[in-house]
Amino acid sequence: MTLENLTLETPYLSLDDEFYDFTDPIPLNEPYLISFNSRAAELIGLDSKSHNSPHLIALLNGTYKPEGSRPFSMCYAGYQFGNYAPRLGDGRTSNLGSTLGWNLQLKGSGETLYSRMADGRSALRSSIREYLMGEAIHHLGIPTTRALGIIGSKTKIIRDQMENAAIVMRMSTSWVRFGTFEYFYYAKEHDKLETLAEYVINESYPHLQNDDDRFYKMFCEILERTARLIAKWQGIGFCHGVMNTDNMSVEGLTIDYGPFAMLDDFNYGHVCNHKDRVGRYSYAEQPNISYWNLTKFSEALSPIVSKERMQKKLDDFGNFLYPDAYIEVMRKKLGLAQELDNDVELIEELLVALQDAYVDHTIFFRTLSHYDGDRSPLYDISMNPVVVDNWLKLYDERLLQESQTQSERQKTMLSTNPKYVLKNYMLQEAIRLAEEDDFSMIETLLYIAAHPYEELPEFEDFAKETPEEHKNIGLSCSS
Ligand code: AMP
Ligand code: MG
């Protein structure tokens, strides 16, 4: 299908007008295309020729509206760093409508009813980060939003300094957040909770539509998906950075990419958001915070679902749903096909060893994926080979209890432990070049992002350890 034939629907507008506000995107000056993601285009049935369509830049700039599009911004609230903010909402986003199950929106398209004194714009750098990381996270097998394309412009915005504004077109199978429910709960409009729950069920859990117990089951599914999502983040070394309840998806997706990071050297306490002084959203805390967020979410649902039943499910999250999901992820990373009780200790010992070894998280698991009894490649990448050696003794013993062959194990591990992840220093370099109108590295990273498990000899440099001076870059929230 050509871009000109794209037609959109707006089911969210069937809700009453407290759920949204109509928002006309405010175009950027002198927009130019930075990148078009043909993989995302395929998802909405667009052919690759759309790349050359005269309407593409206009679509991303909000001046070309596909048939059926009626742009709007969504209303939501949320707990930000533990404090309730009664009204947030899409402060810089207009939703154009949906097709084939994907809801399209422009982020950075100007002020909305929910902008709260801010400018409704997104800086080029944060737009590039969001554009690329959604793709990387998807190809790592983790549920996420995607992005269709990105435009730059000559529109100036004020951040720490003057910067150029950009717009990224994001796509998601759902944009509803825990905070969307919170808005109506704290506004004491409890009838709206039911309306919203029905909407979420229709959009995301259609198999529950005719179930008498559907609201409770919706909560259970959201909780289970969240458990699996966070387990995957922990396994891959992804730190979200701003796990406020408005950034928690009711489909268990990774949403709202801000000051995120992939771990460089394994550091359990790593905090990627430099505004997060107490480490509320540190890597180690992500499972606890997701539990806290689910607890808050359950409060918001309490007028329509029994509190006791939700509490029981929350207990399950802590007792076994999250731990089991995490252990499953880690067993796969370690190439363990059997499930043995003391695997938990093996994993705990590994985390201690990784911390003490000052070893790159991604490189460690990739190197371990080739392990054949020769420990030297693992010593070579560690600052403290003794702790690695001690752990490998446990690992060797554990492997004896496996019935699969070494090559079977290596095969699973090589398709589980990526060779390429997008680290912040790579994104920074792509941004630096883009600010000089060189977008080539964005294309390189987009390609790498889509092939995380392959050997790509021409991109070997991107699999190397993060240069010392670029490790643990701290970033700020909205920009
Ligand atoms: P974020 O941290 O990007 O998820 O944003 C948190 C909230 O602030 C959301 O409601 C955003 O829409 C809003 N926001 C962030 N940056 C801006 C901006 N430049 N203009 C208007 N609203 C913004
Ligand atoms: Mg957000």
Coordinates of C-alpha atoms and ligand atoms in Angstrom, one line a residue:
M1 CA 0.0 0.0 0.0
T2 CA 1.2 3.5 -0.7
L3 CA 1.3 6.2 1.9
E4 CA -1.5 8.0 0.0
N5 CA -3.7 5.0 0.5
L6 CA -3.1 4.8 4.3
T7 CA -6.4 5.2 6.2
L8 CA -6.7 5.4 9.9
E9 CA -9.4 4.8 12.5
T10 CA -9.8 6.5 15.8
P11 CA -11.4 4.1 18.3
Y12 CA -10.1 6.0 21.3
L13 CA -12.4 8.9 20.3
S14 CA -15.4 6.6 21.0
L15 CA -14.6 7.3 24.7
D16 CA -16.0 10.5 26.1
D17 CA -14.1 13.7 25.9
E18 CA -12.4 13.5 29.3
F19 CA -10.1 10.8 27.9
Y20 CA -8.5 13.1 25.3
D21 CA -8.4 16.4 23.7
F22 CA -8.3 17.2 20.0
T23 CA -4.8 18.5 19.1
D24 CA -3.7 19.8 15.8
P25 CA 0.0 19.1 15.3
I26 CA 2.0 22.3 15.0
P27 CA 4.5 21.7 12.2
L28 CA 8.2 22.2 12.5
N29 CA 10.0 24.7 10.3
E30 CA 11.9 23.4 7.3
P31 CA 11.5 19.8 8.1
Y32 CA 13.8 17.2 6.5
L33 CA 13.7 13.4 6.7
I34 CA 16.4 11.8 8.9
S35 CA 15.4 8.2 8.7
F36 CA 12.6 6.0 7.7
N37 CA 12.1 2.5 9.2
S38 CA 11.0 0.1 6.5
R39 CA 10.5 -2.7 9.0
A40 CA 8.0 -0.6 11.0
A41 CA 6.4 0.5 7.7
E42 CA 5.7 -3.1 6.8
L43 CA 3.8 -3.6 10.1
I44 CA 1.2 -1.1 8.9
G45 CA 1.1 -2.4 5.4
L46 CA 3.2 0.5 3.8
D47 CA 5.4 -0.5 0.9
S48 CA 9.0 0.5 0.8
K49 CA 8.3 3.1 -1.9
S50 CA 6.7 5.2 0.8
H51 CA 10.3 6.3 1.6
N52 CA 10.2 8.4 -1.5
S53 CA 6.6 9.6 -1.2
P54 CA 6.3 13.4 -1.3
H55 CA 3.9 13.0 1.6
L56 CA 6.3 11.3 4.0
I57 CA 7.8 14.4 5.5
A58 CA 4.4 16.0 5.6
L59 CA 3.0 12.9 7.4
L60 CA 5.7 13.1 10.1
N61 CA 5.3 16.9 10.4
G62 CA 1.5 16.6 10.8
T63 CA 0.7 18.5 7.7
Y64 CA -0.5 15.5 5.7
K65 CA -3.3 13.8 7.4
P66 CA -4.2 10.3 6.2
E67 CA -7.9 9.7 5.6
G68 CA -9.8 9.1 8.8
S69 CA -7.1 10.8 11.0
R70 CA -8.4 13.1 13.7
P71 CA -5.4 14.0 15.9
F72 CA -5.8 13.9 19.6
S73 CA -3.8 13.8 22.8
M74 CA -4.5 11.3 25.6
C75 CA -5.2 12.3 29.2
Y76 CA -3.4 10.5 32.0
A77 CA -1.9 11.0 35.4
G78 CA 0.9 9.1 37.2
Y79 CA 3.2 8.6 40.2
Q80 CA 6.4 10.4 39.3
F81 CA 9.3 9.4 41.5
G82 CA 6.8 8.4 44.2
N83 CA 4.6 11.5 44.1
Y84 CA 1.2 11.6 42.5
A85 CA 0.8 14.1 39.6
P86 CA -3.0 14.4 39.1
R87 CA -2.7 15.4 35.4
L88 CA 0.0 14.7 33.0
G89 CA -1.2 13.5 29.6
D90 CA 0.3 13.7 26.1
G91 CA 2.1 17.0 26.6
R92 CA 3.9 16.8 23.3
T93 CA 2.2 14.1 21.3
S94 CA -0.7 13.9 18.9
N95 CA -2.2 10.6 18.0
L96 CA -3.2 10.4 14.4
G97 CA -5.2 7.2 14.6
S98 CA -4.6 3.5 14.1
T99 CA -4.3 0.8 11.5
L100 CA -3.8 -2.9 11.6
G101 CA -3.6 -2.8 15.4
W102 CA -1.0 0.0 15.5
N103 CA -1.7 3.4 17.0
L104 CA 0.4 6.0 15.3
Q105 CA 1.5 9.2 17.0
L106 CA 3.7 12.1 16.5
K107 CA 6.0 12.9 19.5
G108 CA 7.3 16.5 19.5
S109 CA 4.4 17.9 17.5
G110 CA 3.8 21.0 19.7
E111 CA 1.7 22.1 22.6
T112 CA -1.4 20.3 23.8
L113 CA -3.9 20.8 26.5
Y114 CA -1.5 18.7 28.7
S115 CA 1.7 20.6 28.1
R116 CA 1.8 22.2 31.5
M117 CA 3.9 25.2 30.5
A118 CA 6.4 23.2 28.5
D119 CA 6.9 23.7 24.8
G120 CA 5.4 20.4 23.4
R121 CA 8.6 19.8 21.5
S122 CA 11.3 17.0 21.5
A123 CA 15.0 17.6 21.0
L124 CA 16.7 15.9 18.1
R125 CA 18.9 13.9 20.4
S126 CA 16.1 12.3 22.4
S127 CA 14.1 11.6 19.3
I128 CA 17.0 9.7 17.8
R129 CA 17.4 7.7 21.0
E130 CA 13.8 6.8 21.0
Y131 CA 13.7 6.0 17.3
L132 CA 16.6 3.6 17.5
M133 CA 16.1 2.0 20.8
G134 CA 12.6 0.8 20.2
E135 CA 14.0 -1.1 17.2
A136 CA 16.8 -2.6 19.2
I137 CA 14.6 -3.7 22.0
H138 CA 12.2 -5.3 19.6
H139 CA 14.9 -7.3 17.9
L140 CA 16.1 -8.5 21.3
G141 CA 12.7 -10.2 21.7
I142 CA 11.3 -7.7 24.3
P143 CA 7.9 -6.2 23.9
T144 CA 8.1 -2.5 22.9
T145 CA 6.7 0.4 20.9
R146 CA 8.3 1.0 17.5
A147 CA 8.9 4.0 15.3
L148 CA 8.2 4.7 11.7
G149 CA 10.4 7.6 11.0
I150 CA 12.0 10.8 12.2
I151 CA 12.3 14.3 10.9
G152 CA 14.6 17.1 11.9
S153 CA 14.0 20.8 11.5
K154 CA 15.2 24.4 11.9
T155 CA 12.8 25.0 14.7
K156 CA 14.8 26.0 17.8
I157 CA 13.9 24.9 21.3
I158 CA 15.5 25.8 24.6
R159 CA 16.9 23.1 26.7
D160 CA 20.2 23.4 28.5
Q161 CA 21.1 25.3 25.3
M162 CA 19.4 26.1 22.1
E163 CA 18.7 22.9 20.1
N164 CA 16.9 21.8 17.0
A165 CA 13.5 20.2 17.4
A166 CA 12.5 16.9 15.8
I167 CA 9.5 14.7 15.5
V168 CA 9.4 10.9 15.8
M169 CA 6.4 8.9 14.6
R170 CA 5.9 6.3 17.2
M171 CA 3.7 3.2 16.9
S172 CA 2.2 1.1 19.6
T173 CA -0.4 -1.6 19.9
S174 CA -1.6 0.3 23.0
W175 CA -0.8 3.7 24.5
V176 CA -2.8 3.2 27.6
R177 CA -0.8 3.5 30.8
F178 CA -1.3 2.6 34.4
G179 CA -1.6 6.4 34.8
T180 CA -4.6 6.5 32.5
F181 CA -6.5 4.5 35.1
E182 CA -5.0 6.5 37.9
Y183 CA -6.4 9.7 36.4
F184 CA -10.0 8.6 36.7
Y185 CA -9.5 6.9 40.1
Y186 CA -8.1 9.9 41.8
A187 CA -10.5 12.2 40.0
K188 CA -13.2 10.0 41.6
E189 CA -14.8 9.3 38.3
H190 CA -15.1 5.6 38.9
D191 CA -17.6 4.9 36.2
K192 CA -14.9 5.9 33.7
L193 CA -12.6 3.1 35.1
E194 CA -15.0 0.6 33.8
T195 CA -15.2 2.3 30.4
L196 CA -11.5 2.4 30.2
A197 CA -11.1 -1.3 31.2
E198 CA -13.6 -2.3 28.5
Y199 CA -11.5 -0.3 26.0
V200 CA -8.3 -2.0 27.1
I201 CA -9.9 -5.4 26.9
N202 CA -11.1 -4.7 23.4
E203 CA -7.8 -3.3 22.2
S204 CA -5.4 -5.6 24.0
Y205 CA -7.2 -8.6 25.6
P206 CA -10.0 -9.4 23.2
H207 CA -10.2 -13.0 24.3
L208 CA -11.6 -11.7 27.6
Q209 CA -14.4 -9.7 26.0
N210 CA -17.2 -12.1 27.0
D211 CA -15.7 -13.2 30.3
D212 CA -17.8 -12.3 33.4
D213 CA -14.6 -11.9 35.4
R214 CA -12.8 -9.9 32.7
F215 CA -11.6 -6.9 34.8
Y216 CA -9.8 -9.1 37.3
K217 CA -8.3 -11.3 34.5
M218 CA -7.2 -8.1 32.7
F219 CA -5.3 -7.1 35.9
C220 CA -3.7 -10.6 36.1
E221 CA -2.6 -10.5 32.5
I222 CA -1.1 -7.0 32.8
L223 CA 0.7 -8.1 36.0
E224 CA 2.1 -11.3 34.3
R225 CA 3.2 -9.4 31.2
T226 CA 4.9 -6.9 33.4
A227 CA 6.7 -9.7 35.3
R228 CA 8.0 -11.1 32.0
L229 CA 8.9 -7.7 30.7
I230 CA 11.0 -6.7 33.7
A231 CA 12.7 -10.2 33.7
K232 CA 13.7 -9.6 30.1
W233 CA 15.1 -6.1 30.9
Q234 CA 17.1 -7.5 33.7
G235 CA 18.5 -10.4 31.5
I236 CA 19.5 -8.1 28.7
G237 CA 20.9 -5.3 31.0
F238 CA 18.3 -2.6 30.1
C239 CA 17.7 0.2 32.5
H240 CA 14.6 2.2 31.7
G241 CA 15.5 5.2 33.9
V242 CA 12.0 6.7 34.5
M243 CA 9.6 3.9 35.7
N244 CA 6.9 6.3 36.7
T245 CA 3.4 4.8 36.5
D246 CA 2.6 7.0 33.5
N247 CA 5.4 5.1 31.7
M248 CA 4.0 1.7 32.5
S249 CA 2.1 0.1 29.7
V250 CA -1.1 -1.9 30.2
E251 CA 0.3 -4.3 27.6
G252 CA 3.6 -4.8 29.4
L253 CA 5.5 -3.0 26.6
T254 CA 8.6 -0.9 27.0
I255 CA 7.3 2.6 26.4
D256 CA 8.6 6.2 26.6
Y257 CA 12.3 5.9 26.0
G258 CA 14.1 8.7 28.0
P259 CA 17.3 8.4 29.9
F260 CA 17.6 4.7 29.4
A261 CA 20.8 2.7 29.2
M262 CA 22.2 -0.7 28.4
L263 CA 24.6 -1.7 31.1
D264 CA 28.2 -1.2 30.2
D265 CA 30.2 -3.0 32.9
F266 CA 27.8 -5.0 35.0
N267 CA 26.8 -2.8 37.9
Y268 CA 23.8 -3.9 39.9
G269 CA 23.2 -0.5 41.4
H270 CA 23.6 1.4 38.1
V271 CA 21.4 4.6 37.8
C272 CA 21.2 5.9 34.3
N273 CA 19.0 9.0 35.1
H274 CA 21.2 11.6 36.6
K275 CA 18.2 13.3 38.2
D276 CA 17.5 10.1 40.1
R277 CA 19.7 10.9 43.0
V278 CA 18.5 8.1 45.3
G279 CA 18.6 5.4 42.7
R280 CA 14.8 4.8 42.8
Y281 CA 15.0 3.5 39.3
S282 CA 18.4 1.8 39.4
Y283 CA 18.9 -1.4 37.5
A284 CA 18.7 -3.5 40.7
E285 CA 15.4 -1.8 41.8
Q286 CA 13.5 -2.3 38.5
P287 CA 11.7 -5.5 39.7
N288 CA 10.8 -3.9 43.1
I289 CA 9.6 -0.7 41.4
S290 CA 7.5 -2.6 38.9
Y291 CA 5.8 -4.3 41.9
W292 CA 5.3 -0.9 43.6
N293 CA 3.8 0.4 40.3
L294 CA 1.5 -2.6 40.0
T295 CA 0.4 -2.0 43.6
K296 CA -0.6 1.6 42.7
F297 CA -2.3 0.3 39.6
S298 CA -4.3 -2.1 41.7
E299 CA -5.5 0.8 43.9
A300 CA -6.7 2.6 40.9
L301 CA -8.6 -0.5 39.8
S302 CA -10.1 -1.2 43.3
P303 CA -13.5 0.3 42.5
I304 CA -14.0 -2.3 39.8
V305 CA -11.9 -5.3 41.0
S306 CA -11.8 -7.0 44.4
K307 CA -8.8 -5.7 46.4
E308 CA -8.2 -9.0 48.1
R309 CA -8.0 -10.9 44.8
M310 CA -5.6 -8.3 43.4
Q311 CA -3.5 -8.4 46.5
K312 CA -3.2 -12.2 46.2
K313 CA -2.0 -11.8 42.6
L314 CA 0.5 -9.1 43.8
D315 CA 1.8 -11.6 46.3
D316 CA 2.2 -14.1 43.5
F317 CA 4.2 -11.6 41.6
G318 CA 6.8 -11.3 44.4
N319 CA 6.7 -15.0 45.5
F320 CA 7.0 -16.7 42.1
L321 CA 5.7 -14.9 39.0
Y322 CA 8.6 -12.5 38.7
P323 CA 11.3 -14.7 40.2
D324 CA 10.3 -17.6 37.9
A325 CA 10.3 -15.4 34.9
Y326 CA 13.7 -14.1 35.8
I327 CA 15.2 -17.5 36.4
E328 CA 13.8 -18.7 33.1
V329 CA 15.5 -15.8 31.3
M330 CA 18.8 -16.5 33.1
R331 CA 18.7 -20.2 32.5
K332 CA 18.4 -19.5 28.8
K333 CA 21.3 -17.1 28.9
L334 CA 23.4 -19.7 30.6
G335 CA 22.3 -22.4 28.2
L336 CA 20.7 -24.6 30.9
A337 CA 17.9 -26.8 29.5
Q338 CA 17.2 -28.6 32.8
E339 CA 15.5 -26.9 35.6
L340 CA 17.4 -27.6 38.9
D341 CA 16.6 -26.2 42.3
N342 CA 20.1 -24.8 43.0
D343 CA 20.1 -22.8 39.7
V344 CA 19.0 -19.9 41.8
E345 CA 22.3 -20.0 43.7
L346 CA 24.3 -20.3 40.6
I347 CA 22.6 -17.2 39.2
E348 CA 23.0 -15.3 42.5
E349 CA 26.7 -16.2 42.5
L350 CA 27.0 -15.1 39.0
L351 CA 25.6 -11.6 39.7
V352 CA 28.2 -11.2 42.6
A353 CA 31.0 -12.4 40.3
L354 CA 30.0 -10.0 37.5
Q355 CA 29.9 -7.1 39.9
D356 CA 33.3 -7.9 41.3
A357 CA 34.8 -8.7 37.9
Y358 CA 34.1 -5.2 36.3
V359 CA 33.1 -7.0 33.2
D360 CA 31.0 -5.7 30.3
H361 CA 27.6 -7.3 30.7
T362 CA 26.9 -8.0 27.0
I363 CA 30.4 -9.2 26.2
F364 CA 30.5 -11.5 29.2
F365 CA 27.4 -13.4 28.1
R366 CA 28.4 -13.5 24.5
T367 CA 31.9 -14.8 25.4
L368 CA 30.3 -17.4 27.7
S369 CA 28.1 -18.5 24.8
H370 CA 31.3 -19.8 23.1
Y371 CA 32.6 -21.5 26.3
D372 CA 34.1 -24.9 25.7
G373 CA 36.1 -25.3 28.9
D374 CA 38.8 -22.9 28.0
R375 CA 38.5 -20.1 30.5
S376 CA 41.1 -17.7 29.0
P377 CA 38.6 -15.7 26.8
L378 CA 36.6 -15.0 30.0
Y379 CA 39.7 -14.0 32.0
D380 CA 40.7 -11.7 29.2
I381 CA 37.6 -9.6 29.5
S382 CA 37.5 -9.4 33.3
M383 CA 39.4 -7.1 35.6
N384 CA 39.2 -9.7 38.3
P385 CA 39.7 -13.2 36.8
V386 CA 39.7 -14.9 40.2
V387 CA 36.0 -14.3 40.8
V388 CA 35.2 -15.4 37.3
D389 CA 37.3 -18.6 37.8
N390 CA 35.4 -19.4 41.0
W391 CA 32.1 -19.0 39.3
L392 CA 33.1 -21.1 36.3
K393 CA 33.9 -24.0 38.7
L394 CA 30.2 -23.9 39.7
Y395 CA 29.1 -23.6 36.1
D396 CA 31.3 -26.5 35.0
E397 CA 29.7 -28.7 37.7
R398 CA 26.3 -27.5 36.7
L399 CA 26.9 -28.3 33.0
L400 CA 27.7 -31.9 33.9
Q401 CA 24.1 -32.3 34.8
E402 CA 22.9 -31.2 31.4
S403 CA 22.1 -33.8 28.8
Q404 CA 22.4 -31.5 25.7
T405 CA 25.6 -31.3 23.8
Q406 CA 28.1 -28.4 24.0
S407 CA 27.2 -27.3 20.5
E408 CA 23.4 -27.4 21.3
R409 CA 24.1 -25.2 24.4
Q410 CA 26.2 -22.8 22.4
K411 CA 23.6 -22.5 19.8
T412 CA 20.9 -21.5 22.2
M413 CA 23.2 -19.1 24.0
L414 CA 24.3 -17.4 20.8
S415 CA 20.7 -16.7 19.9
T416 CA 19.9 -15.5 23.4
N417 CA 23.0 -13.4 24.3
P418 CA 23.3 -10.6 21.7
K419 CA 26.6 -9.6 20.2
Y420 CA 25.3 -6.1 19.5
V421 CA 23.3 -3.8 21.7
L422 CA 23.0 -0.1 21.4
K423 CA 25.0 1.5 24.1
N424 CA 24.6 5.1 25.0
Y425 CA 28.0 6.1 23.7
M426 CA 27.0 4.8 20.3
L427 CA 23.8 6.7 20.3
Q428 CA 25.7 9.8 21.4
E429 CA 28.0 9.5 18.4
A430 CA 25.0 9.1 16.1
I431 CA 23.5 12.2 17.6
R432 CA 26.7 14.2 17.3
L433 CA 26.9 13.4 13.6
A434 CA 23.2 14.0 13.0
E435 CA 23.7 17.5 14.5
E436 CA 26.2 18.0 11.7
D437 CA 23.6 16.7 9.2
D438 CA 25.3 13.3 8.8
F439 CA 22.7 10.6 9.3
S440 CA 24.8 7.7 8.2
M441 CA 25.4 6.4 11.7
I442 CA 21.7 6.3 12.4
E443 CA 21.3 3.9 9.5
T444 CA 24.2 1.8 10.8
L445 CA 22.7 1.6 14.2
L446 CA 19.3 0.8 12.8
Y447 CA 20.9 -2.1 10.9
I448 CA 22.8 -3.4 13.9
A449 CA 19.7 -3.0 16.1
A450 CA 17.9 -5.4 13.7
H451 CA 20.7 -8.0 13.8
P452 CA 21.8 -8.3 17.4
Y453 CA 22.7 -12.0 17.3
E454 CA 24.6 -12.1 14.0
E455 CA 28.3 -11.9 13.4
L456 CA 28.7 -8.7 11.4
P457 CA 32.4 -8.4 10.6
E458 CA 32.1 -4.9 9.2
F459 CA 30.6 -3.7 12.4
E460 CA 33.0 -5.5 14.8
D461 CA 33.8 -2.2 16.5
F462 CA 30.3 -2.0 17.9
A463 CA 30.8 -5.2 19.8
K464 CA 33.8 -4.0 21.7
E465 CA 33.9 -2.8 25.3
T466 CA 32.7 0.7 25.9
P467 CA 35.6 3.1 25.9
E468 CA 36.4 3.9 29.5
E469 CA 35.6 7.6 29.2
H470 CA 32.2 6.8 27.8
K471 CA 31.0 4.3 30.4
N472 CA 27.9 5.0 32.5
I473 CA 26.9 8.2 30.8
G474 CA 24.1 9.9 32.9
L475 CA 21.2 11.4 31.1
S476 CA 18.2 13.5 32.2
C477 CA 14.5 12.9 31.8
S478 CA 12.4 14.7 29.3
S479 CA 14.3 16.6 26.6
Ligands
AMP1 P1 8.3 11.8 29.8 O1 9.3 11.9 31.0 O2 8.9 12.2 28.5 O3 7.6 10.5 29.8 O4 7.3 12.9 30.1 C1 6.5 13.1 31.3 C2 5.4 14.0 31.1 O5 5.9 15.3 30.7 C3 4.4 13.6 30.0 O6 3.2 14.0 30.3 C4 5.0 14.4 28.8 O7 4.0 14.6 27.8 C5 5.4 15.7 29.5 N1 6.4 16.4 28.7 C6 7.7 16.1 28.6 N2 8.4 17.0 27.9 C7 7.5 17.9 27.4 C8 7.6 19.0 26.6 N3 8.7 19.5 26.1 N4 6.4 19.7 26.4 C9 5.3 19.3 26.9 N5 5.1 18.2 27.7 C10 6.2 17.5 28.0
MG2 MG 6.1 9.4 29.7

